[in-house]
Amino acid sequence: MSTAPTTEGQARPLGAHPEGDGGSDTNRRRGRTMRDIAARYRRQAPGEPRAVGYLYVLPALVLYALFLLVPLGQTVWLSFLHWDGLTVATWAGLDNYQGLLTDPSLRGPFLHALVLLLFYAALPVALGLLLASALSRFRVRGTTFFRTVFFLPQVLAMVVVGVAWRSILAPDGLLNDALKSVGLESLTRSWLGDYTWALPAVGAVGTWVETGLCVVLFLAGTQRIPRELYEAARMDGAGALREFFAVTLPGLRAEIAVALTLTIVAGLRNFDLIYITTSGGPGNATSVPAYEVYHRAFETNEVGSAAAMGVGLTVMIFVLTVGVARLVEGRNR
Amino acid sequence: MTGRIERSLTYGILALFAVISLTPVVGVLSSAFGRQSSLDTGFSLPDGLNWGNFADAWTRGHFGTYLTNSVLVALVVVVATSVLAVLAAYAFGVMRFPGSDLLFYLFVLGLTLPQEALVVPLYFDLRYWELTDTYWALILPQTAQSLAFGVFWMRTYFRNSSRSVIEAARIDGATSWATLWRILVPMGRPALSTMVVIVFMWTWNEFLMALVMVSDEAHRTVPLGLAFFQGQHSSDTALLAAASVLIALPVVVVYVALQRRFIEGMLTGAVKE
């Protein structure tokens, strides 16, 4: 390569790898083709600025803009209006947003969403860590089977999950049957019809759905933690608890961030489950922003307020996911 | 000694979690094959396999129509998303042009954006264009939302694909178009198939958009069909369960066959740069 013909010199900075050996500098014809190739290569090098890139992006961008970016902007616009979906809209200014903060029927859903996040995000991550740390202590057989089973709830349609759990939580459902059979008849109730218990019951379904995801993530994560760290911890006489806090938890930081991001987003985008199991009831006990957007826009014709709710939900998701990322990065430094 | 106790304890915990994961699924299966009149919603092993519930769901519940709609919508969304995402991601992955970063981040924005923030104006827009109660109302918004993941996912593939392969193609005189379709797409089949199964699953399970956009029965997809079915026959557990199985089955079959792709796609989709 050190004796490469001078004609090829131009291509060098671009990282070209001319074929053939470098000793062909006596062959003038070959030198010319090399020069042609180098010229063409320079013109079309992949990393070079190329206007043709816009053409490749354009079809996707048009569709994405028409059916995602524009509606997003329209939602923001609608949130500043009073509109029933039929008659002429009137300017509302910040009225709809003020309502989100002051009106209990609008503020309530956000509080419910925060409660649900304990079930959708905090509990699954805690359970996942528990299970993963138990499994990190030695090689487990049949991981593929367990992984497939744990992750299964993630691929089921939430409508199906809702129908299945509605029958489990029904007054004559599996949960009450099980409670009766162990003599806890006093605890049986209509789980989804109870003002106190409906929200935790819906939350428990979220825990069921999301725990498997966390377990699968953390299992993959613990496998990447070097064995030597565990051995060193054990040599220092660390018990299971110390080992968890000194080795497993720091080693899983990235996975915990991913798990929290995914579960928080899933916990706030939970329209399907609420619609199928409780429709926000009893009363407003399980109403969440995702459900209220639909309810207000298409059932009670408060489009402006629904749009403000949608914006509020979006902001909530972005703040929480960015917060999780910050938290993880911050500790990294 | 302690090792053995710990080992059996671990397997015990694993088994417990597996049972909890599977209980609702097994419950649905057992009532789907159970007798229709039985009011018991709990666990009872069915006396034999009653395929009648599925036939009933198919005819009385019109699930034949719903499944056809779902297949059609999913097929178009998957093909459209794949083609558009590959084209855009190719540009984002291997070319440089002014504004490419900004455009890419616009696509990434869609990864965490909730549908609830779009559905209200989308309904009024599509109604204005007289597209509600058509397949387009299901296909177009779903494709746009899938593009966020598709572009993000395929760009990672193009970024990591071998530079020397692309350069060799250039030196052979291949155009950027030919390089993409003759070399990079065939080489990227694993990445592509992950995207295809994820987009298929999302489209198949999608509920909110379908609920808002479709009011006539002729265009209902399966999740929407199940929701309406529950509203009408909420006491008919066996039929509801049979319909649930019909909905879940296609995705579960693909999942069991390609579980690695599912898990990889769903877990790394959230990891942003």
Coordinates of C-alpha atoms in Angstrom, one line a residue:
Chain A
M1 CA 0.0 0.0 0.0
S2 CA 2.9 2.3 0.6
T3 CA 3.8 2.3 -3.0
A4 CA 0.3 3.2 -4.2
P5 CA 0.1 5.1 -7.5
T6 CA -0.1 8.8 -7.1
T7 CA -3.4 8.9 -9.1
E8 CA -5.0 7.1 -6.2
G9 CA -3.8 9.6 -3.7
Q10 CA -6.9 11.7 -4.0
A11 CA -9.1 8.9 -2.9
R12 CA -7.1 8.3 0.2
P13 CA -8.5 10.8 2.6
L14 CA -12.0 9.5 1.9
G15 CA -10.9 6.1 3.2
A16 CA -11.1 4.2 -0.1
H17 CA -9.6 0.8 -0.2
P18 CA -8.4 0.3 -3.8
E19 CA -8.4 -3.2 -4.9
G20 CA -5.2 -5.0 -6.0
D21 CA -1.7 -4.6 -4.9
G22 CA 0.1 -1.3 -4.7
G23 CA 2.8 -2.3 -7.1
S24 CA 0.7 -1.7 -10.3
D25 CA 1.9 1.8 -10.7
T26 CA 3.7 0.8 -14.0
N27 CA 0.3 0.0 -15.5
R28 CA -1.0 3.3 -17.0
R29 CA -4.3 1.9 -18.1
R30 CA -5.0 0.7 -14.6
G31 CA -4.0 4.0 -13.2
R32 CA -6.6 5.7 -15.3
T33 CA -9.5 3.5 -14.2
M34 CA -8.4 4.1 -10.7
R35 CA -8.6 7.8 -11.2
D36 CA -12.1 7.5 -12.7
I37 CA -13.2 5.4 -9.8
A38 CA -11.7 7.8 -7.4
A39 CA -13.5 10.7 -9.0
R40 CA -16.8 8.9 -9.0
Y41 CA -16.3 7.7 -5.5
R42 CA -15.6 11.2 -4.3
R43 CA -18.8 12.4 -6.0
Q44 CA -21.0 9.8 -4.4
A45 CA -19.2 8.8 -1.1
P46 CA -21.8 7.6 1.4
G47 CA -20.8 10.0 4.1
E48 CA -20.7 13.0 1.8
P49 CA -23.4 15.7 1.8
R50 CA -26.0 14.5 -0.7
A51 CA -29.2 16.2 -1.6
V52 CA -30.6 12.9 -2.7
G53 CA -31.0 12.1 1.0
Y54 CA -34.1 14.4 1.1
L55 CA -35.7 12.3 -1.6
Y56 CA -35.3 9.2 0.4
V57 CA -36.8 10.9 3.5
L58 CA -39.6 12.7 1.8
P59 CA -42.3 9.9 1.4
A60 CA -42.0 8.9 5.1
L61 CA -41.9 12.6 6.2
V62 CA -45.0 13.6 4.3
L63 CA -47.1 10.8 5.8
Y64 CA -45.6 11.3 9.3
A65 CA -46.2 15.1 9.1
L66 CA -49.8 14.7 7.8
F67 CA -50.9 12.1 10.4
L68 CA -48.7 12.8 13.3
L69 CA -47.0 16.2 13.4
V70 CA -49.9 18.2 12.1
P71 CA -52.4 16.6 14.5
L72 CA -50.1 17.2 17.3
G73 CA -50.0 20.9 16.5
Q74 CA -53.8 20.8 16.1
T75 CA -54.2 19.3 19.5
V76 CA -52.2 22.2 21.0
W77 CA -54.4 24.6 19.0
L78 CA -57.7 23.0 20.1
S79 CA -56.5 23.1 23.7
F80 CA -56.9 26.9 23.5
L81 CA -60.5 26.7 22.4
H82 CA -63.9 26.1 23.8
W83 CA -65.5 23.7 21.2
D84 CA -68.2 21.1 21.3
G85 CA -67.2 19.6 18.0
L86 CA -70.2 20.9 16.1
T87 CA -70.8 24.7 16.5
V88 CA -68.3 27.5 16.1
A89 CA -65.4 27.4 18.5
T90 CA -64.6 30.3 20.8
W91 CA -61.2 31.3 22.1
A92 CA -60.6 30.0 25.5
G93 CA -57.1 31.2 26.2
L94 CA -55.6 29.2 29.1
D95 CA -59.0 28.3 30.5
N96 CA -58.7 24.6 29.7
Y97 CA -55.2 24.5 31.3
Q98 CA -56.4 26.4 34.3
G99 CA -59.2 23.7 34.6
L100 CA -56.5 21.0 34.7
L101 CA -55.1 22.5 37.8
T102 CA -58.2 23.6 39.6
D103 CA -61.2 21.4 38.6
P104 CA -61.1 18.2 40.7
S105 CA -62.8 16.2 37.9
L106 CA -59.8 17.2 35.6
R107 CA -57.1 17.1 38.2
G108 CA -58.3 13.7 39.6
P109 CA -57.3 11.7 36.5
F110 CA -53.7 12.9 36.8
L111 CA -53.5 11.9 40.5
H112 CA -55.0 8.5 39.5
A113 CA -52.3 8.2 36.9
L114 CA -49.6 8.8 39.5
V115 CA -51.1 6.2 41.7
L116 CA -51.2 3.7 38.8
L117 CA -47.5 4.4 38.1
L118 CA -46.7 2.8 41.4
F119 CA -48.3 -0.4 40.1
Y120 CA -47.2 0.0 36.5
A121 CA -43.6 1.1 37.1
A122 CA -42.4 1.0 40.7
L123 CA -43.7 -2.4 41.7
P124 CA -42.7 -4.2 38.5
V125 CA -39.1 -2.8 38.7
A126 CA -38.8 -3.8 42.4
L127 CA -40.2 -7.3 41.7
G128 CA -38.0 -7.6 38.6
L129 CA -34.9 -6.7 40.6
L130 CA -35.8 -9.2 43.3
L131 CA -36.1 -12.0 40.8
A132 CA -33.1 -11.1 38.7
S133 CA -30.8 -10.8 41.8
A134 CA -32.0 -14.3 42.9
L135 CA -31.2 -15.6 39.5
S136 CA -27.9 -13.9 39.2
R137 CA -26.3 -16.1 41.8
F138 CA -26.0 -19.1 39.5
R139 CA -26.8 -20.4 36.1
V140 CA -30.5 -21.2 35.7
R141 CA -31.6 -23.9 33.2
G142 CA -34.6 -23.2 31.0
T143 CA -34.1 -19.5 30.7
T144 CA -35.6 -19.4 27.2
F145 CA -38.8 -21.0 28.6
F146 CA -39.1 -18.6 31.5
R147 CA -38.3 -15.6 29.3
T148 CA -41.0 -16.6 26.8
V149 CA -43.6 -17.0 29.6
F150 CA -42.7 -13.9 31.5
F151 CA -42.8 -11.7 28.4
L152 CA -46.0 -13.2 27.1
P153 CA -48.3 -10.5 28.6
Q154 CA -46.5 -7.9 26.6
V155 CA -47.6 -9.3 23.2
L156 CA -51.3 -9.8 24.1
A157 CA -53.7 -7.2 23.0
M158 CA -54.7 -5.0 26.0
V159 CA -58.3 -5.6 25.0
V160 CA -57.8 -9.3 25.6
V161 CA -55.9 -8.7 28.8
G162 CA -58.8 -6.5 30.0
V163 CA -61.4 -9.1 29.2
A164 CA -59.5 -11.8 30.9
W165 CA -58.9 -9.8 34.1
R166 CA -62.4 -8.5 34.1
S167 CA -63.6 -12.0 34.5
I168 CA -61.0 -12.8 37.1
L169 CA -61.9 -9.7 39.2
A170 CA -65.7 -10.2 38.7
P171 CA -67.8 -10.8 41.9
D172 CA -68.0 -14.5 40.9
G173 CA -64.6 -14.6 39.4
L174 CA -61.4 -16.5 40.0
L175 CA -60.0 -14.2 42.7
N176 CA -63.1 -14.3 44.9
D177 CA -63.3 -18.1 44.4
A178 CA -59.7 -18.4 45.5
L179 CA -60.3 -16.2 48.6
K180 CA -63.4 -18.3 49.5
S181 CA -61.6 -21.5 49.2
V182 CA -58.9 -20.4 51.7
G183 CA -61.5 -19.1 54.1
L184 CA -61.1 -15.4 53.5
E185 CA -64.7 -14.9 52.5
S186 CA -64.7 -11.5 54.3
L187 CA -62.2 -10.1 51.8
T188 CA -64.3 -10.9 48.7
R189 CA -65.8 -8.0 46.9
S190 CA -66.6 -6.7 43.5
W191 CA -63.1 -5.5 42.9
L192 CA -63.7 -3.3 39.9
G193 CA -67.0 -1.9 41.3
D194 CA -65.5 -0.8 44.6
Y195 CA -64.6 2.8 45.1
T196 CA -61.6 2.1 47.1
W197 CA -60.4 -1.1 45.4
A198 CA -61.0 -0.4 41.7
L199 CA -57.9 1.7 41.2
P200 CA -55.5 -0.8 42.9
A201 CA -57.3 -3.6 41.0
V202 CA -56.6 -2.0 37.7
G203 CA -53.1 -1.3 38.9
A204 CA -52.6 -4.9 39.7
V205 CA -53.3 -5.8 36.1
G206 CA -50.6 -3.3 35.1
T207 CA -48.2 -5.0 37.5
W208 CA -49.1 -8.3 35.9
V209 CA -48.4 -7.0 32.4
E210 CA -45.2 -5.1 33.2
T211 CA -43.3 -7.3 35.7
G212 CA -42.3 -9.8 33.0
L213 CA -40.8 -7.1 30.9
C214 CA -38.7 -5.9 33.8
V215 CA -37.6 -9.5 34.7
V216 CA -36.5 -10.2 31.1
L217 CA -34.6 -6.9 30.9
F218 CA -32.8 -7.4 34.2
L219 CA -32.0 -11.1 33.5
A220 CA -30.2 -10.0 30.4
G221 CA -28.5 -7.3 32.4
T222 CA -27.2 -9.5 35.2
Q223 CA -25.7 -11.7 32.6
R224 CA -23.5 -8.9 31.5
I225 CA -22.2 -8.1 35.0
P226 CA -18.7 -9.7 35.2
R227 CA -18.6 -12.8 37.4
E228 CA -15.5 -11.5 39.0
L229 CA -17.4 -8.7 40.7
Y230 CA -19.7 -11.3 42.4
E231 CA -16.7 -13.4 43.4
A232 CA -14.9 -10.3 44.8
A233 CA -17.9 -9.4 46.8
R234 CA -18.2 -12.9 48.2
M235 CA -14.5 -12.9 49.0
D236 CA -15.1 -9.7 51.0
G237 CA -17.8 -11.6 52.9
A238 CA -20.7 -9.8 51.5
G239 CA -24.1 -11.4 52.0
A240 CA -26.9 -11.6 49.5
L241 CA -28.1 -8.1 50.5
R242 CA -24.7 -6.4 50.3
E243 CA -24.1 -8.1 47.1
F244 CA -27.3 -6.8 45.7
F245 CA -26.6 -3.2 46.6
A246 CA -22.9 -3.3 45.8
V247 CA -22.9 -5.3 42.5
T248 CA -26.3 -6.0 41.0
L249 CA -28.0 -2.7 41.5
P250 CA -25.2 -0.5 40.1
G251 CA -24.6 -3.0 37.3
L252 CA -28.3 -2.8 36.2
R253 CA -28.5 1.0 36.1
A254 CA -29.0 1.2 32.3
E255 CA -31.6 -1.6 32.4
I256 CA -33.5 0.1 35.2
A257 CA -33.7 3.3 33.2
V258 CA -35.0 1.4 30.2
A259 CA -37.5 -0.5 32.3
L260 CA -38.8 2.7 34.0
T261 CA -39.1 4.5 30.7
L262 CA -41.1 1.6 29.1
T263 CA -43.3 1.0 32.1
I264 CA -44.0 4.7 32.7
V265 CA -45.0 5.2 29.1
A266 CA -47.2 2.0 29.2
G267 CA -48.7 3.1 32.5
L268 CA -49.8 6.5 31.1
R269 CA -51.0 5.2 27.7
N270 CA -53.4 2.8 29.3
F271 CA -56.7 3.7 27.6
D272 CA -57.5 0.2 26.4
L273 CA -57.4 -1.4 29.8
I274 CA -59.4 1.3 31.5
Y275 CA -62.1 1.3 28.7
I276 CA -62.5 -2.4 28.9
T277 CA -62.4 -3.0 32.6
T278 CA -64.0 0.0 34.3
S279 CA -64.7 2.9 31.8
G280 CA -63.3 5.2 34.5
G281 CA -65.8 4.0 37.1
P282 CA -67.2 3.5 39.6
G283 CA -67.9 7.3 39.6
N284 CA -64.5 8.7 38.6
A285 CA -62.5 6.3 40.7
T286 CA -60.4 5.0 37.9
S287 CA -60.5 7.8 35.3
V288 CA -57.1 8.5 33.9
P289 CA -55.9 11.2 31.4
A290 CA -55.8 8.7 28.5
Y291 CA -59.4 7.7 29.1
E292 CA -60.6 11.3 29.8
V293 CA -59.3 12.5 26.4
Y294 CA -61.6 10.0 24.7
H295 CA -64.5 10.5 27.1
R296 CA -64.5 14.3 26.9
A297 CA -63.9 14.6 23.1
F298 CA -66.3 11.9 21.9
E299 CA -68.8 11.4 24.7
T300 CA -69.4 14.7 26.4
N301 CA -68.3 17.0 23.5
E302 CA -65.7 19.0 25.5
V303 CA -63.1 19.0 22.7
G304 CA -61.0 21.8 24.0
S305 CA -60.7 20.4 27.5
A306 CA -60.0 16.9 26.0
A307 CA -57.1 18.4 23.9
A308 CA -55.7 20.2 27.0
M309 CA -55.8 16.8 28.7
G310 CA -53.9 15.3 25.8
V311 CA -51.3 18.0 26.0
G312 CA -51.0 17.5 29.7
L313 CA -50.6 13.8 29.3
T314 CA -47.9 14.3 26.7
V315 CA -46.0 16.7 28.9
M316 CA -46.3 14.3 31.8
I317 CA -44.8 11.5 29.8
F318 CA -41.9 13.7 28.5
V319 CA -41.1 15.1 31.9
L320 CA -41.1 11.7 33.6
T321 CA -39.0 9.9 30.8
V322 CA -36.5 12.8 30.7
G323 CA -36.4 12.8 34.5
V324 CA -35.5 9.1 34.5
A325 CA -32.8 9.6 31.9
R326 CA -31.4 12.5 33.9
L327 CA -31.4 10.6 37.1
V328 CA -29.4 7.7 35.6
E329 CA -26.9 9.9 33.8
G330 CA -26.5 12.1 36.9
R331 CA -25.4 9.1 39.0
N332 CA -23.2 8.0 36.2
R333 CA -20.9 11.0 36.4
Chain B
M1 CA -26.0 -27.8 51.0
T2 CA -26.9 -24.1 51.1
G3 CA -26.3 -24.1 47.4
R4 CA -29.0 -26.7 46.8
I5 CA -31.5 -25.0 49.1
E6 CA -30.9 -21.7 47.3
R7 CA -31.2 -23.4 44.0
S8 CA -34.6 -25.0 44.7
L9 CA -35.8 -21.8 46.3
T10 CA -34.9 -19.9 43.1
Y11 CA -36.6 -22.4 40.9
G12 CA -39.6 -22.2 43.2
I13 CA -39.8 -18.4 42.8
L14 CA -39.4 -18.8 39.0
A15 CA -42.2 -21.3 38.9
L16 CA -44.4 -19.1 41.0
F17 CA -43.9 -16.2 38.7
A18 CA -44.5 -18.4 35.6
V19 CA -47.8 -19.6 37.1
I20 CA -48.9 -16.0 37.8
S21 CA -48.0 -15.0 34.3
L22 CA -49.9 -17.9 32.8
T23 CA -53.0 -18.1 35.1
P24 CA -55.1 -15.5 33.2
V25 CA -54.1 -17.0 29.9
V26 CA -55.0 -20.5 31.0
G27 CA -58.2 -19.2 32.4
V28 CA -59.2 -17.7 29.1
L29 CA -58.3 -21.0 27.3
S30 CA -60.2 -23.1 29.7
S31 CA -63.4 -21.1 29.4
A32 CA -63.0 -20.8 25.6
F33 CA -63.1 -24.6 25.4
G34 CA -65.7 -24.9 28.2
R35 CA -69.4 -25.3 28.0
Q36 CA -71.3 -22.2 27.0
S37 CA -74.0 -22.2 29.6
S38 CA -71.7 -22.7 32.5
L39 CA -71.9 -19.5 34.6
D40 CA -68.7 -20.4 36.4
T41 CA -66.1 -17.8 35.4
G42 CA -63.4 -19.4 37.6
F43 CA -61.2 -22.4 37.0
S44 CA -62.8 -25.6 36.0
L45 CA -61.3 -28.0 33.6
P46 CA -63.6 -28.2 30.6
D47 CA -65.2 -31.6 29.9
G48 CA -63.5 -32.1 26.6
L49 CA -62.7 -29.6 23.9
N50 CA -65.7 -27.6 22.8
W51 CA -64.9 -26.1 19.5
G52 CA -68.4 -24.8 19.3
N53 CA -67.6 -21.6 21.0
F54 CA -65.2 -20.7 18.2
A55 CA -67.7 -21.5 15.6
D56 CA -70.2 -19.3 17.5
A57 CA -67.8 -16.4 17.8
W58 CA -67.1 -16.7 14.1
T59 CA -70.7 -16.6 13.0
R60 CA -72.7 -14.9 15.8
G61 CA -69.8 -12.6 16.7
H62 CA -68.9 -11.9 13.0
F63 CA -65.3 -12.5 13.8
G64 CA -64.7 -13.8 10.3
T65 CA -65.3 -10.3 9.0
Y66 CA -63.3 -8.7 11.8
L67 CA -60.3 -11.0 11.2
T68 CA -60.4 -10.2 7.5
N69 CA -60.3 -6.5 8.3
S70 CA -57.5 -6.9 10.7
V71 CA -55.4 -8.9 8.3
L72 CA -55.9 -6.3 5.5
V73 CA -55.1 -3.4 7.7
A74 CA -52.1 -5.0 9.3
L75 CA -50.7 -6.1 5.9
V76 CA -50.9 -2.7 4.4
V77 CA -49.5 -0.9 7.5
V78 CA -46.6 -3.4 7.7
V79 CA -45.7 -3.1 4.0
A80 CA -46.1 0.7 3.9
T81 CA -44.1 1.2 7.1
S82 CA -41.3 -1.1 6.0
V83 CA -40.8 0.6 2.6
L84 CA -41.1 4.1 3.9
A85 CA -39.0 3.5 7.0
V86 CA -36.2 1.7 5.1
L87 CA -36.0 4.6 2.6
A88 CA -35.9 7.3 5.3
A89 CA -33.6 5.3 7.6
Y90 CA -31.2 4.7 4.8
A91 CA -30.8 8.4 4.2
F92 CA -30.4 9.1 8.0
G93 CA -28.0 6.2 8.4
V94 CA -25.5 6.6 5.5
M95 CA -26.0 10.1 4.0
R96 CA -25.3 13.5 5.4
F97 CA -27.5 16.4 4.4
P98 CA -28.3 19.7 6.2
G99 CA -31.1 19.3 8.7
S100 CA -30.8 15.5 8.8
D101 CA -30.4 15.4 12.6
L102 CA -33.4 17.7 13.2
L103 CA -35.6 15.6 10.9
F104 CA -34.5 12.4 12.6
Y105 CA -35.3 13.8 16.0
L106 CA -38.8 14.7 14.7
F107 CA -39.3 11.0 14.0
V108 CA -37.9 9.9 17.4
L109 CA -40.4 12.2 19.0
G110 CA -43.1 9.8 17.9
L111 CA -41.6 7.0 20.0
T112 CA -43.0 8.3 23.3
L113 CA -45.9 10.4 22.0
P114 CA -49.2 9.1 23.3
Q115 CA -51.9 8.4 20.7
E116 CA -54.2 10.4 23.0
A117 CA -52.4 13.5 22.0
L118 CA -53.3 13.0 18.3
V119 CA -56.6 11.2 18.2
V120 CA -59.0 14.1 18.7
P121 CA -57.9 16.3 15.7
L122 CA -57.2 13.2 13.6
Y123 CA -60.8 12.2 14.0
F124 CA -62.1 15.7 12.9
D125 CA -59.5 15.8 10.0
L126 CA -60.4 12.4 8.7
R127 CA -64.1 13.1 9.0
Y128 CA -63.6 16.3 7.0
W129 CA -61.8 14.3 4.3
E130 CA -64.7 11.7 4.5
L131 CA -62.2 9.0 5.4
T132 CA -63.8 7.9 8.7
D133 CA -65.4 4.4 8.4
T134 CA -62.9 3.5 5.7
Y135 CA -59.8 1.3 5.9
W136 CA -57.7 4.5 5.3
A137 CA -58.7 5.9 8.7
L138 CA -57.1 2.8 10.3
I139 CA -54.1 2.5 7.9
L140 CA -52.8 6.1 7.6
P141 CA -52.5 7.2 11.3
Q142 CA -51.2 3.7 12.2
T143 CA -48.5 3.9 9.6
A144 CA -47.5 7.3 10.6
Q145 CA -47.1 6.2 14.2
S146 CA -45.3 3.0 13.3
L147 CA -42.8 5.1 11.2
A148 CA -41.3 6.6 14.4
F149 CA -40.2 3.1 15.5
G150 CA -39.4 1.9 12.0
V151 CA -37.1 4.9 11.1
F152 CA -35.4 4.7 14.5
W153 CA -34.9 1.0 14.3
M154 CA -33.7 0.7 10.7
R155 CA -31.4 3.8 11.1
T156 CA -29.5 1.9 13.8
Y157 CA -29.1 -1.0 11.3
F158 CA -27.8 1.2 8.5
R159 CA -25.5 3.0 10.9
N160 CA -24.0 -0.3 12.0
S161 CA -23.9 -1.9 8.6
S162 CA -20.4 -2.3 7.2
R163 CA -19.0 0.8 5.6
S164 CA -16.7 -1.2 3.4
V165 CA -19.6 -3.1 1.9
I166 CA -21.2 0.2 0.9
E167 CA -17.9 1.6 -0.4
A168 CA -17.3 -1.6 -2.4
A169 CA -20.7 -1.2 -4.0
R170 CA -19.9 2.4 -4.9
I171 CA -16.6 1.4 -6.4
D172 CA -18.5 -1.1 -8.5
G173 CA -20.6 1.7 -9.8
A174 CA -23.8 0.9 -8.0
T175 CA -26.2 3.8 -7.5
S176 CA -27.4 4.5 -4.0
W177 CA -30.8 3.0 -4.9
A178 CA -29.2 -0.3 -6.1
T179 CA -26.9 -0.4 -3.0
L180 CA -29.9 -0.2 -0.8
W181 CA -32.2 -2.8 -2.4
R182 CA -29.6 -5.2 -3.8
I183 CA -27.1 -5.2 -0.9
L184 CA -28.3 -3.6 2.4
V185 CA -31.9 -4.7 2.5
P186 CA -31.1 -8.4 1.8
M187 CA -28.3 -8.2 4.4
G188 CA -30.6 -6.5 6.9
R189 CA -33.2 -9.2 6.9
P190 CA -32.8 -9.8 10.7
A191 CA -33.3 -6.2 11.5
L192 CA -36.2 -5.9 9.1
S193 CA -38.0 -8.9 10.4
T194 CA -37.8 -7.6 13.9
M195 CA -39.4 -4.4 12.7
V196 CA -42.1 -6.3 10.8
V197 CA -43.2 -8.4 13.7
I198 CA -43.3 -5.4 16.1
V199 CA -45.3 -3.2 13.7
F200 CA -47.6 -6.2 13.0
M201 CA -48.3 -6.7 16.6
W202 CA -49.0 -3.0 17.3
T203 CA -51.3 -2.8 14.4
W204 CA -53.1 -6.0 15.2
N205 CA -53.6 -5.0 18.9
E206 CA -54.5 -1.3 18.2
F207 CA -57.7 -0.3 19.8
L208 CA -58.2 3.5 20.5
M209 CA -57.8 4.7 16.8
A210 CA -60.1 1.9 15.6
L211 CA -62.7 2.8 18.3
V212 CA -62.7 6.5 17.3
M213 CA -62.4 6.1 13.5
V214 CA -64.8 3.3 12.8
S215 CA -68.5 3.2 13.8
D216 CA -69.9 0.8 11.2
E217 CA -69.5 -2.9 11.6
A218 CA -68.1 -3.5 8.2
H219 CA -64.7 -2.0 9.1
R220 CA -64.3 -3.3 12.6
T221 CA -61.0 -4.8 13.5
V222 CA -60.8 -7.7 16.0
P223 CA -60.0 -5.8 19.2
L224 CA -62.9 -3.4 18.4
G225 CA -65.1 -6.4 17.7
L226 CA -64.2 -7.9 21.1
A227 CA -65.0 -4.7 22.9
F228 CA -68.4 -4.4 21.3
F229 CA -69.0 -8.1 21.9
Q230 CA -68.3 -7.6 25.5
G231 CA -70.7 -4.8 25.7
Q232 CA -73.5 -7.0 24.2
H233 CA -72.7 -10.4 25.7
S234 CA -70.8 -9.6 28.9
S235 CA -72.2 -12.6 30.7
D236 CA -71.3 -15.0 27.9
T237 CA -67.8 -15.8 29.3
A238 CA -67.2 -18.8 27.0
L239 CA -67.9 -16.8 23.8
L240 CA -65.8 -13.8 25.0
A241 CA -63.0 -16.2 25.8
A242 CA -63.2 -17.9 22.4
A243 CA -63.1 -14.5 20.7
S244 CA -60.1 -13.5 22.9
V245 CA -58.2 -16.6 21.8
L246 CA -59.0 -15.8 18.1
I247 CA -57.5 -12.3 18.6
A248 CA -54.4 -13.3 20.6
L249 CA -53.6 -16.4 18.6
P250 CA -51.9 -14.9 15.5
V251 CA -49.6 -12.7 17.6
V252 CA -48.8 -15.4 20.1
V253 CA -47.9 -17.9 17.4
V254 CA -45.5 -15.4 15.8
Y255 CA -44.2 -14.5 19.2
V256 CA -43.4 -18.1 20.2
A257 CA -41.7 -18.7 16.9
L258 CA -39.7 -15.4 17.0
Q259 CA -39.6 -14.5 20.6
R260 CA -36.0 -13.2 20.4
R261 CA -37.0 -10.6 17.7
F262 CA -40.0 -9.5 19.7
I263 CA -38.0 -9.0 22.9
E264 CA -35.1 -7.3 21.2
G265 CA -37.4 -5.0 19.3
M266 CA -39.6 -4.0 22.2
L267 CA -36.8 -3.5 24.7
T268 CA -34.3 -1.6 22.5
G269 CA -37.0 0.6 20.9
A270 CA -37.0 2.7 24.0
V271 CA -33.3 3.2 24.2
K272 CA -32.8 6.6 22.8
E273 CA -29.5 8.2 22.0

